[in-house]
Tab-separated table of C-alpha atoms and ligand atoms in Angstrom:
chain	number	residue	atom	x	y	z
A	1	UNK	CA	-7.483	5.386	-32.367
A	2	UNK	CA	-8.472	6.911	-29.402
A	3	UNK	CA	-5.830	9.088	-27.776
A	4	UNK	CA	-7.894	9.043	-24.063
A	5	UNK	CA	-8.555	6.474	-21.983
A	6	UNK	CA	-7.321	2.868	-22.428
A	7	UNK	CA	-7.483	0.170	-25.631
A	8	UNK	CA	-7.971	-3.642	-24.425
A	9	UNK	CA	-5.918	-6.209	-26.920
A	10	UNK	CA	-7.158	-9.877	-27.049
A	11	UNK	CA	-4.694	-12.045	-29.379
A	12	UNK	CA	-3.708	-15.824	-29.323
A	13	UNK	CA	-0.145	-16.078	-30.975
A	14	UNK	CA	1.463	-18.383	-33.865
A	15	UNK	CA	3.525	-19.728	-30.945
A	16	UNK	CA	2.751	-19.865	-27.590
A	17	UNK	CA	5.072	-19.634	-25.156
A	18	UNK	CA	8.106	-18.504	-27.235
A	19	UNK	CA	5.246	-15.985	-29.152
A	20	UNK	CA	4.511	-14.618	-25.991
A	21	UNK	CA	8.255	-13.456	-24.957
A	22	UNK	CA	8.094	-11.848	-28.168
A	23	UNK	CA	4.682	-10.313	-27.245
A	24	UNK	CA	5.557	-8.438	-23.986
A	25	UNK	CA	9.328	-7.505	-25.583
A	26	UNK	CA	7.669	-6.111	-28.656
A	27	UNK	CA	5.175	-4.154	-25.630
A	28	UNK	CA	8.501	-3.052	-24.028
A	29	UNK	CA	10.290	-1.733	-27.316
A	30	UNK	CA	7.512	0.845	-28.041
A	31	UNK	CA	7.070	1.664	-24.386
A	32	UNK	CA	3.650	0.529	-23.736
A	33	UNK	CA	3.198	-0.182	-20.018
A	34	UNK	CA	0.608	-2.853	-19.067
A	35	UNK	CA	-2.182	-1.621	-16.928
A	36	UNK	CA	-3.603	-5.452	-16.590
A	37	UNK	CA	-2.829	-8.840	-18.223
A	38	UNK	CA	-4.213	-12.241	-17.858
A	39	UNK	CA	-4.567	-15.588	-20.111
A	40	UNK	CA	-7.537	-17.086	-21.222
A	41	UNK	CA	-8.807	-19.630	-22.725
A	42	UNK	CA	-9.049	-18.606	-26.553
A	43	UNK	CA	-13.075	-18.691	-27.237
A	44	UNK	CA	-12.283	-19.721	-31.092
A	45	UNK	CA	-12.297	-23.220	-29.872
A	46	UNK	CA	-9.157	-23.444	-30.732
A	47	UNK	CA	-7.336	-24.428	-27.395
A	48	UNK	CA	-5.097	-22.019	-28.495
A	49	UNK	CA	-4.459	-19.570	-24.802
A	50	UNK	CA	-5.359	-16.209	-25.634
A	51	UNK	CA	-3.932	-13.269	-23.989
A	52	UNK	CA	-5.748	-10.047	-22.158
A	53	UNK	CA	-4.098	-6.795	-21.998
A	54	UNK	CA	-5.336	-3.351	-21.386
A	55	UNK	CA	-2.847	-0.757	-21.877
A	56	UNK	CA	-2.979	3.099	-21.714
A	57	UNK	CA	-3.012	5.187	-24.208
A	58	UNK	CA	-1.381	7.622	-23.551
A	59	UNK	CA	1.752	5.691	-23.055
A	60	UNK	CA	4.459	4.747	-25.575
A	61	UNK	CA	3.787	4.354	-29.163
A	62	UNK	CA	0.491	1.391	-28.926
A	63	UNK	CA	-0.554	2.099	-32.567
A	64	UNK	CA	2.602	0.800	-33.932
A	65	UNK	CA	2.723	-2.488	-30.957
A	66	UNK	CA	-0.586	-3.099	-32.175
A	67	UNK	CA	0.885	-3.067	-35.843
A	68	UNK	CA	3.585	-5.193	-34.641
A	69	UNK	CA	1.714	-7.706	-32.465
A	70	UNK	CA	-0.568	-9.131	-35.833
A	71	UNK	CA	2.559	-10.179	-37.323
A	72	UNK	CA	2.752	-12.809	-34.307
A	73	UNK	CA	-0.815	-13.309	-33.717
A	74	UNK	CA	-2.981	-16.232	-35.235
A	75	UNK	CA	-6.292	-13.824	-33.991
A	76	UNK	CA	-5.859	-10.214	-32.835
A	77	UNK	CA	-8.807	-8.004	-31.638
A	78	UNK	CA	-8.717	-4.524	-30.297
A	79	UNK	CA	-11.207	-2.578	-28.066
A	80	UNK	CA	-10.638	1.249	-27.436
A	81	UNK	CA	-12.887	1.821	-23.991
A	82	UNK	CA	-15.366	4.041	-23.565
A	83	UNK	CA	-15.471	2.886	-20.315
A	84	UNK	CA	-12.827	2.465	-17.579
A	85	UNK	CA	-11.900	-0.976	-16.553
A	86	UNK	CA	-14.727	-1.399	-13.356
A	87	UNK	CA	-16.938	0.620	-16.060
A	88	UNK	CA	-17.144	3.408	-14.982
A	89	UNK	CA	-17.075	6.655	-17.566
A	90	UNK	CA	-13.499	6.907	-19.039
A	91	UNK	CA	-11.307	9.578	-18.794
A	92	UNK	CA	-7.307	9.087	-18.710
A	93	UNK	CA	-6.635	8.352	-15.366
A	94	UNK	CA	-5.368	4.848	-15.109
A	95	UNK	CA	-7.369	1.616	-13.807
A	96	UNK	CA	-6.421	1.208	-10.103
A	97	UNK	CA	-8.125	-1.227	-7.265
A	98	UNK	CA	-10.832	0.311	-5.558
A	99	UNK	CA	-12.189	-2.885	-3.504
A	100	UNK	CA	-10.541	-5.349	-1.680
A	101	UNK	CA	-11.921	-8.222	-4.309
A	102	UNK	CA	-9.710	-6.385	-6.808
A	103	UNK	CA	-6.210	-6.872	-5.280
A	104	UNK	CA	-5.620	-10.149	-6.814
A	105	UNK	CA	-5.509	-8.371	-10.005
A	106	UNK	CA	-2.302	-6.748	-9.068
A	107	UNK	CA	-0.777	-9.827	-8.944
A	108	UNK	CA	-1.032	-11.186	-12.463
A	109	UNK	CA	2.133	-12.653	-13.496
A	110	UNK	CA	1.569	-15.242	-16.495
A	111	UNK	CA	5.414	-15.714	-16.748
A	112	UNK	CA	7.254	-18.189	-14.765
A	113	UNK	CA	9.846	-15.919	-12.913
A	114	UNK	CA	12.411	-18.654	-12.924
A	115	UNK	CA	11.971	-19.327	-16.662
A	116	UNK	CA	13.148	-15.652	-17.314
A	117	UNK	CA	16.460	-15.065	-15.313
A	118	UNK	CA	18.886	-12.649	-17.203
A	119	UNK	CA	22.455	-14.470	-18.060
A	120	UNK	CA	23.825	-12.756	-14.945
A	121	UNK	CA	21.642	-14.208	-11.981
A	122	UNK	CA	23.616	-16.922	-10.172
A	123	UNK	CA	21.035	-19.550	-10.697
A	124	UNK	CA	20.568	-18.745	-14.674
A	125	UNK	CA	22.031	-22.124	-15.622
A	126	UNK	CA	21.127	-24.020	-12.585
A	127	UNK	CA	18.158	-25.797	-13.350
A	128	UNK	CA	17.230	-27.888	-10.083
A	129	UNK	CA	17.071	-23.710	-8.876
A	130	UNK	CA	14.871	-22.650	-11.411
A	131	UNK	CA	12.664	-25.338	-11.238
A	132	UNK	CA	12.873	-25.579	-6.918
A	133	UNK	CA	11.309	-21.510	-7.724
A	134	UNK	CA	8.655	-22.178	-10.065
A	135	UNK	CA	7.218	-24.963	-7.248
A	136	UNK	CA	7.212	-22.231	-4.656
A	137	UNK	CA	6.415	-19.270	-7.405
A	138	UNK	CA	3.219	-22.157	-7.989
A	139	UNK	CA	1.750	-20.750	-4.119
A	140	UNK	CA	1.416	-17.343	-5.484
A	141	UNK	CA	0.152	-17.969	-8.882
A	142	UNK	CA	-2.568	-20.091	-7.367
A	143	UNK	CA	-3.309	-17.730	-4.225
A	144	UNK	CA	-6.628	-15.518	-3.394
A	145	UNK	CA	-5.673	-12.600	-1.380
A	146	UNK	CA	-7.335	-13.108	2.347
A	147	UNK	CA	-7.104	-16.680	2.233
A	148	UNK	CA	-4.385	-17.948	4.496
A	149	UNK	CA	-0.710	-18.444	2.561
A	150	UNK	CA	0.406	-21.583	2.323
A	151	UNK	CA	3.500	-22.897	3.898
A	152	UNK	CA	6.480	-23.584	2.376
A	153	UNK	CA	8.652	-26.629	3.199
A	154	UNK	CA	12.202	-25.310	2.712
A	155	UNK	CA	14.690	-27.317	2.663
A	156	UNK	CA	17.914	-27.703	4.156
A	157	UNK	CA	19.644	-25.788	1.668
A	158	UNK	CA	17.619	-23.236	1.275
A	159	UNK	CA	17.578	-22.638	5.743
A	160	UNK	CA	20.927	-22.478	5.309
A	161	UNK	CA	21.283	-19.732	2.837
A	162	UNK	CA	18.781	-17.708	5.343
A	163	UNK	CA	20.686	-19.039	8.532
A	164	UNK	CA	24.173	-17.184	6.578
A	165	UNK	CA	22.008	-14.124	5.471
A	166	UNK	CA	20.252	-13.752	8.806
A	167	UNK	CA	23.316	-14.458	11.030
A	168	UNK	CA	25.688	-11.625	9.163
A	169	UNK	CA	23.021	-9.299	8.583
A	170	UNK	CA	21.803	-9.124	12.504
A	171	UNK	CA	25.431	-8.737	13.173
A	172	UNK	CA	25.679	-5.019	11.253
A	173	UNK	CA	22.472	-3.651	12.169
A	174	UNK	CA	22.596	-2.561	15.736
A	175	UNK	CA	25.426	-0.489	14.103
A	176	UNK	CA	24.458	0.517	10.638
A	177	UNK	CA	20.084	0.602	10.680
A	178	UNK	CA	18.251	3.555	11.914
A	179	UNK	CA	16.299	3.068	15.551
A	180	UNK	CA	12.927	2.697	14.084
A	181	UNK	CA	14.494	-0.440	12.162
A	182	UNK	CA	16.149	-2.132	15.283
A	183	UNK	CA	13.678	-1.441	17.705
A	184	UNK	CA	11.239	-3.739	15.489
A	185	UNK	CA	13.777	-6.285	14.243
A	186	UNK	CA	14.360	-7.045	18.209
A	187	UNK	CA	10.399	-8.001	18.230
A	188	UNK	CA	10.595	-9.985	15.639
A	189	UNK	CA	13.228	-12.023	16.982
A	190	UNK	CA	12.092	-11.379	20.752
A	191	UNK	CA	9.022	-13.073	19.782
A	192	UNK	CA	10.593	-16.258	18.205
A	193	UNK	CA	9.247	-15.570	14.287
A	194	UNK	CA	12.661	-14.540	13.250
A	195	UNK	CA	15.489	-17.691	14.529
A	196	UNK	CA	18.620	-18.681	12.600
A	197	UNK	CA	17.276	-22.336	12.312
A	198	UNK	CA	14.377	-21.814	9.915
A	199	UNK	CA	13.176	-19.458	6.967
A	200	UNK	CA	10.231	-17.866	8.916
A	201	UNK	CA	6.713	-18.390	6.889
A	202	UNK	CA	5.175	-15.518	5.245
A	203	UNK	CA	2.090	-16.513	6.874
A	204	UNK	CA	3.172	-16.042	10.164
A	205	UNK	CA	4.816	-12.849	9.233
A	206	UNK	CA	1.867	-11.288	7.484
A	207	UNK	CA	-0.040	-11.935	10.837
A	208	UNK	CA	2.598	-10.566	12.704
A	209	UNK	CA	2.713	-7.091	10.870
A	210	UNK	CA	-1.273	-6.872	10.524
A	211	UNK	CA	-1.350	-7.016	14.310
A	212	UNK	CA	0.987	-4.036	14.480
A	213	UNK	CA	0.183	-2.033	11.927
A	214	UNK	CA	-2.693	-3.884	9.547
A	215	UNK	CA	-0.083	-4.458	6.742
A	216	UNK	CA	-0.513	-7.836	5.137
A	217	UNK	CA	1.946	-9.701	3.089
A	218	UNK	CA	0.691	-10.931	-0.315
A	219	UNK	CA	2.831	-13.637	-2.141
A	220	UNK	CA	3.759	-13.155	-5.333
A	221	UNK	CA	5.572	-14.884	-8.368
A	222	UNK	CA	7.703	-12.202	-9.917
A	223	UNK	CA	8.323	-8.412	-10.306
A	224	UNK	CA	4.784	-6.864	-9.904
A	225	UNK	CA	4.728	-3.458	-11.824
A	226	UNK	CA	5.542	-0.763	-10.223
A	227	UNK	CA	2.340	1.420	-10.705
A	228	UNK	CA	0.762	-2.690	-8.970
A	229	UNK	CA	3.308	-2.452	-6.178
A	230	UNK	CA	2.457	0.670	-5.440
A	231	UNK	CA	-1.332	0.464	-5.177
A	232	UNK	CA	-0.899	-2.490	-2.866
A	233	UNK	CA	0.602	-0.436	-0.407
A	234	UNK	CA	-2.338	1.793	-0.523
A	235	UNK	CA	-4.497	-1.037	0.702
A	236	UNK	CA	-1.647	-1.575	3.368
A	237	UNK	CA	-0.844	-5.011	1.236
A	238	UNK	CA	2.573	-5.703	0.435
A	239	UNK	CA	3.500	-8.159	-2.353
A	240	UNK	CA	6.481	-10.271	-1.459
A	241	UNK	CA	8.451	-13.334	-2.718
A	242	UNK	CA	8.449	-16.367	-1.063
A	243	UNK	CA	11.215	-18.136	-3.043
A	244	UNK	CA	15.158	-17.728	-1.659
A	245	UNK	CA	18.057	-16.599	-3.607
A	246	UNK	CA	20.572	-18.797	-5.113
A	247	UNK	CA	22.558	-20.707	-2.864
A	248	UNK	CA	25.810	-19.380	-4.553
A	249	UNK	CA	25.612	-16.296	-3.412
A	250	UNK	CA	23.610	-15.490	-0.321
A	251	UNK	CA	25.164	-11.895	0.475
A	252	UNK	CA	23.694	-10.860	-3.052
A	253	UNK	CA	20.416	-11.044	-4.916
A	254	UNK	CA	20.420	-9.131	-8.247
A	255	UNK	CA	16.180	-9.325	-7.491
A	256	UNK	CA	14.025	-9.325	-4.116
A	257	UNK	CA	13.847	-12.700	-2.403
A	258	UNK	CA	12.018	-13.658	0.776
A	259	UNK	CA	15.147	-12.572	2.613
A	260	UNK	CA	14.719	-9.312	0.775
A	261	UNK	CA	11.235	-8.690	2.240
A	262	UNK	CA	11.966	-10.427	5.409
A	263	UNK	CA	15.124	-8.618	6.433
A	264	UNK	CA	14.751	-5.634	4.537
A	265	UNK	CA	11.503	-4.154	4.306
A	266	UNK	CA	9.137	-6.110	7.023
A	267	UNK	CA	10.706	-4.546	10.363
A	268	UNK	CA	9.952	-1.031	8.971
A	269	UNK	CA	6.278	-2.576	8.050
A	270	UNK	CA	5.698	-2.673	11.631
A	271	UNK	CA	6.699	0.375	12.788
A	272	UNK	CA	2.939	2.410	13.115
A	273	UNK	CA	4.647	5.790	11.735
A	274	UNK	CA	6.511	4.443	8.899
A	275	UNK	CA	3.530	2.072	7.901
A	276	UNK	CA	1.171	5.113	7.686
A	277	UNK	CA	4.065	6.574	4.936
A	278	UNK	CA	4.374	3.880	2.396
A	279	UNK	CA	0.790	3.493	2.927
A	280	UNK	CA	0.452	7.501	1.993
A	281	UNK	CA	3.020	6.758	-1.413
A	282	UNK	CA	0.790	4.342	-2.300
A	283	UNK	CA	-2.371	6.089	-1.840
A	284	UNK	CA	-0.847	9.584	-4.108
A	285	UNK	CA	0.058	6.596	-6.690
A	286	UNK	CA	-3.457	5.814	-7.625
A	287	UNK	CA	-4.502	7.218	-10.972
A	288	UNK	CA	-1.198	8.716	-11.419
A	289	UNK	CA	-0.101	9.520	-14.998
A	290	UNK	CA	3.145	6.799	-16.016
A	291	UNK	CA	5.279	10.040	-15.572
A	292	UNK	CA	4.667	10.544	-11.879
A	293	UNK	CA	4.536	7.068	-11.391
A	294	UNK	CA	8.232	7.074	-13.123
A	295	UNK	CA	9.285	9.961	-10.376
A	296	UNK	CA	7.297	8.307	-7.377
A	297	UNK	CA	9.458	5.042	-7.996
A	298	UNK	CA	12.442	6.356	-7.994
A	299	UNK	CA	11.873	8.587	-4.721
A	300	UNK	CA	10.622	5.139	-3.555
A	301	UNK	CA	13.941	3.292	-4.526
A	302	UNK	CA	16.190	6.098	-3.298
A	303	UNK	CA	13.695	6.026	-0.066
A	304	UNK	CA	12.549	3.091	1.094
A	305	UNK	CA	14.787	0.730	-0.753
A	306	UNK	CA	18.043	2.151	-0.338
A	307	UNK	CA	17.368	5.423	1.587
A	308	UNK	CA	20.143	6.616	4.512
A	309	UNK	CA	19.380	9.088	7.158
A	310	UNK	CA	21.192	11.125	10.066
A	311	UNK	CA	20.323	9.569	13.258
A	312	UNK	CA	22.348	11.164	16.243
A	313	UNK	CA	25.134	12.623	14.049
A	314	UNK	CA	25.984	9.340	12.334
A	315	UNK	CA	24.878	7.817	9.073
A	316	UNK	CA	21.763	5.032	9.380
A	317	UNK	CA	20.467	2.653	6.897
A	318	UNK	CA	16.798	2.470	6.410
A	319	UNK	CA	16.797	1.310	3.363
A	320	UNK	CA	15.246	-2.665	2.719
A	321	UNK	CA	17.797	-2.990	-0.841
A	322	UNK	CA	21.104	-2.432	1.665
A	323	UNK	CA	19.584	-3.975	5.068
A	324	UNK	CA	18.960	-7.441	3.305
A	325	UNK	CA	22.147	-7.412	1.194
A	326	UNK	CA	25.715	-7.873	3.464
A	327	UNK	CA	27.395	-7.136	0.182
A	328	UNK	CA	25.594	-3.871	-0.767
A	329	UNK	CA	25.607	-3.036	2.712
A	330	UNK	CA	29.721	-3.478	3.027
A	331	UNK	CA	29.364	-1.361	-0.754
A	332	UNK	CA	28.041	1.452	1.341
A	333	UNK	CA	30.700	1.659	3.327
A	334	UNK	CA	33.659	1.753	1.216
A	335	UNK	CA	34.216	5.309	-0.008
A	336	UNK	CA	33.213	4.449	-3.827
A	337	UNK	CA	29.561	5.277	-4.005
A	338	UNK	CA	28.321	9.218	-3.613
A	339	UNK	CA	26.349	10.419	-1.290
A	340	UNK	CA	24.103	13.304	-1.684
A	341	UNK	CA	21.174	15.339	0.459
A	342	UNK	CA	18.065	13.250	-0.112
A	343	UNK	CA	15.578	15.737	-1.723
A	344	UNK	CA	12.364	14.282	-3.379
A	345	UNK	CA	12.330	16.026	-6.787
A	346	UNK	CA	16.066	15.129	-7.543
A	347	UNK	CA	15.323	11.536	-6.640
A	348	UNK	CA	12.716	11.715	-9.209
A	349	UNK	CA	14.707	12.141	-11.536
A	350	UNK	CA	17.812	10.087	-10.485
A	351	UNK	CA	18.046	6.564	-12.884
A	352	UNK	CA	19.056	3.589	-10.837
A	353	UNK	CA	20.793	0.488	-11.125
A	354	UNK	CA	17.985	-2.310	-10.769
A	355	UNK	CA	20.979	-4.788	-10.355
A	356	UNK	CA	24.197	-4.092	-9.161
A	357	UNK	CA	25.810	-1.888	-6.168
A	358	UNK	CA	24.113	1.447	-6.445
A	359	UNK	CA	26.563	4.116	-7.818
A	360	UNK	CA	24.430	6.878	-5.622
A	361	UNK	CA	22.499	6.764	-2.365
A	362	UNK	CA	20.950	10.064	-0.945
A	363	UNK	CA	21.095	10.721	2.891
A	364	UNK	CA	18.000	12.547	4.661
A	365	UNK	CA	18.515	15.059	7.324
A	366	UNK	CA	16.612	12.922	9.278
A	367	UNK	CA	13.516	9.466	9.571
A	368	UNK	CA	11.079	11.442	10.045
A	369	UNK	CA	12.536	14.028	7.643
A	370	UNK	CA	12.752	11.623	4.568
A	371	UNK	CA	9.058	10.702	5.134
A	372	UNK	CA	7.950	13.885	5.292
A	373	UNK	CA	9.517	15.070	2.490
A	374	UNK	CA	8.294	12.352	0.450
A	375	UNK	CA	4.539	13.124	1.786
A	376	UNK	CA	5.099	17.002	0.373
A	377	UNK	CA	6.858	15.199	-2.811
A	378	UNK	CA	3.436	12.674	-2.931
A	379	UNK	CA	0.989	15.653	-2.441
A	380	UNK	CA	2.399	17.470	-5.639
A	381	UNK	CA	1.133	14.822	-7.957
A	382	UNK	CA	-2.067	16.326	-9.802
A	383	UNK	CA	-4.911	14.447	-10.088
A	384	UNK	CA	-8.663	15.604	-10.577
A	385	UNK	CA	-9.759	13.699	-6.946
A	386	UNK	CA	-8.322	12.681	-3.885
A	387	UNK	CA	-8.912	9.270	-2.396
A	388	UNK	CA	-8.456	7.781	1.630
A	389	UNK	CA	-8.256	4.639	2.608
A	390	UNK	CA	-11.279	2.889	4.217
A	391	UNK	CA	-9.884	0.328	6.664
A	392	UNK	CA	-13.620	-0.682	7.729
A	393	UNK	CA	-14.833	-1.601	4.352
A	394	UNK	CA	-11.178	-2.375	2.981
A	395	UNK	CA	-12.037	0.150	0.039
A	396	UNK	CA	-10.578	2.800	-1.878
A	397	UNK	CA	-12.618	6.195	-1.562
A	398	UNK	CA	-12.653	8.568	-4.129
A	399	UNK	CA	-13.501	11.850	-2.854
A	400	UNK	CA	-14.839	14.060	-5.373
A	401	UNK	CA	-17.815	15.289	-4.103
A	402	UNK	CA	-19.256	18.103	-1.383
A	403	UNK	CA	-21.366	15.303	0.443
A	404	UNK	CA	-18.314	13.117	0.934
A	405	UNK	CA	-16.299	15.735	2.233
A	406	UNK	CA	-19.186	17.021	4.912
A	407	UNK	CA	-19.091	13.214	5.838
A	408	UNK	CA	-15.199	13.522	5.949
A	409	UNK	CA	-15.746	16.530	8.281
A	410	UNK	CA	-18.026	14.913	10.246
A	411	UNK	CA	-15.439	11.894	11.184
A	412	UNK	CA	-12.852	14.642	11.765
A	413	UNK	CA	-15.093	16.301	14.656
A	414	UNK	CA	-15.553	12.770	16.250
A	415	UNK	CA	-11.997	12.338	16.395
A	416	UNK	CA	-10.900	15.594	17.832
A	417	UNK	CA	-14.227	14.832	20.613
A	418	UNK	CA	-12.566	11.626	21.264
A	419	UNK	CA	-8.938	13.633	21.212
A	420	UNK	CA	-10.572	16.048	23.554
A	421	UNK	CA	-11.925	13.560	26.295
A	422	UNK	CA	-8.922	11.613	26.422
A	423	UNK	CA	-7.058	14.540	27.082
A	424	UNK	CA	-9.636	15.140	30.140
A	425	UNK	CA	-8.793	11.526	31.235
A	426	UNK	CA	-4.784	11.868	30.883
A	427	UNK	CA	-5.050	15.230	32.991
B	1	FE2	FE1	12.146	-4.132	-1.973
């Protein structure tokens, strides 16, 4: 087997659904991360679904999850690529969107979300829940990126687990969320998208932030992986749930929720300096090797999940993971978790509690301090090209050539002429 590049699987299993749990554990136990997967119809004309994964390499042991995999599979055939997944030459540097036509695929999620809740989510046993977020988890499986997203009627239940989440949160954060974070959480609410009485529509909110900033929301059905969250937020796209915690307990969400990305992360989206920073983490993601990836996440869940910062000589919260949770939020507070200086490469290599109150949170001397330390952080990761963002052709550039860069120099001079006459005009 080829040690380079990446080796697409195509198997239909003995069992189907219950085969297929074993499928991605059996992927899991030998550490082989996923760099795409999708179902298809099986072309055996069988009617059996057959599965599509392409996995790197270079990560965890594939040879013996292939071995593995044909003792579930009724067919099993394996392809190690030449060529890249858009086919272009192969060498190891992971499959990543380049076009806007290819953000969908960061989306795949064959798995109903509800239909895999660990024994210690609220709703595990509460099947009028699990089935209430499979209907709305339905939107995003079905969804094109660009196309408006479809509303969601909640119901009364559900408005009142946001009213109770809304109402307590809004009460702490004029004292406990950095500036950046209120100032933008006052627009939202100034401008009537954000009201106790009703769970505001991603839609709406997605056209809110691309008029500030260009981010867009994307819906999604589950946990995206991290290397696909990331590259999202290179495109300025951000994948969020549309489906509410459970009722039980609306100060706490072992997952994200649409409160989550409401409350949490979406008034930072629409601040222009921080939306230029997760754009920049996502951007250093692309092509990353599953180790930098592995220390970019974790800077990004000590950051811009649960990330605190000195504003005025006083502790702030800019973190979405403690703004959209009252309970981690209170956590915080108490004197049980530790706080330490946030520094980028430490992060990286801090593990974290996916569920639970974090045992650790790291403080930055500063906003704008955190992001640019995570920028220097970002700019360490090797890679053999550097890419920018094209917002006119909604592209991925990959700059690897001396033409592209006299073009990039070119754009550069236009800018600073522009900088230089409107400095003419202010004076
Ligand atoms: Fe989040």
């Amino acid at each position: 087997m080829d040690v380079e590049g990446t080796t697409s699987l195509v198997f239909s299993l003995k069992e189907n659904f219950r085969g297929l749990v074993d499928a991605l554990k059996l992927f899991q136990n030998h550490n082989v991360n996923f760099l795409h997967i999708e179902s298809r119809q099986s072309n055996t004309g069988s009617g059996d679904d057959a599965f599509f994964v392409l996995c790197a390499n270079k990560e965890g042991n594939l040879k013996q999850a292939i071995n593995d995999l044909r003792t579930i599979s009724k067919t099993l055939t394996t392809q190690e690529s030449a060529h890249s997944h858009d086919g272009q030459e192969s060498t190891s540097v992971p499959w990543f969107p380049k076009r806007r036509d290819e953000i969908d695929q960061l989306a795949v999620n064959i798995l109903k979300q509800g239909e895999r809740l660990q024994a210690d989510h609220p709703g595990f046993s509460d099947e009028e829940y699990k089935a209430r977020r499979n209907q709305i988890a339905e939107i995003a499986n079905n969804y094109k990126f660009g196309l408006p997203i479809p509303r969601v009627d909640y119901t009364v239940e559900e408005t009142n687990t946001w009213r109770t989440v809304f109402t307590e949160l809004r009460r702490l954060y004029p004292e406990h969320a950095c500036r950046e974070f209120n100032q933008n959480f006052q627009l939202l609410t100034d401008s009537g998208l954000y009201t106790e009485d009703r769970v505001p529509q991603l839609e709406d909110v997605s056209n809110f932030l691309k008029n500030r900033t260009g981010f867009r929301l994307r819906p999604v059905s589950g946990l995206v992986s991290i290397r696909n969250f990331l590259a999202g937020l290179a495109f300025r796209v951000f994948h969020a749930m549309q489906y509410l915690r459970h009722p039980s307990q609306p100060m706490y969400s072992p997952e994200p929720d649409v409160c989550h990305e409401l409350m949490g992360h979406v008034p930072l989206l629409a601040d222009p300096v921080f939306a230029r920073f997760i754009q920049e983490i996502g951007l250093a993601s692309l092509g990353a090797s599953a180790e930098d990836i592995r220390k970019l996440s974790r800077c990004f869940w000590f950051s811009v999940e649960y990330g605190l910062c000195k504003q005025d000589g006083e502790t702030k919260v800019y973190g979405a993971g403690l703004l959209s949770q009252f309970g981690e939020l209170q956590h915080y507070l108490t004197d049980g978790p530790e706080l330490r200086p946030f520094e980028p490469s430490k992060a990286a290599e801090q593990t974290f509690k996916l569920t639970g109150y974090q045992p650790v949170y790291f403080e930055a001397q500063s906003f704008e301090t955190a992001q640019a330390q995570m920028r220097a952080f970002a700019s360490t990761i090797p890679r053999p090209f550097t890419v920018r963002y094209n917002a006119y052709t909604e592209s991925i550039e990959i700059i690897n050539q001396k033409s592209q860069i006299v073009n990039l120099v070119k754009e550069i001079k236009d800018d600073l002429d522009l900088l230089e006459q409107s400095l003419k005009v202010i004076e």
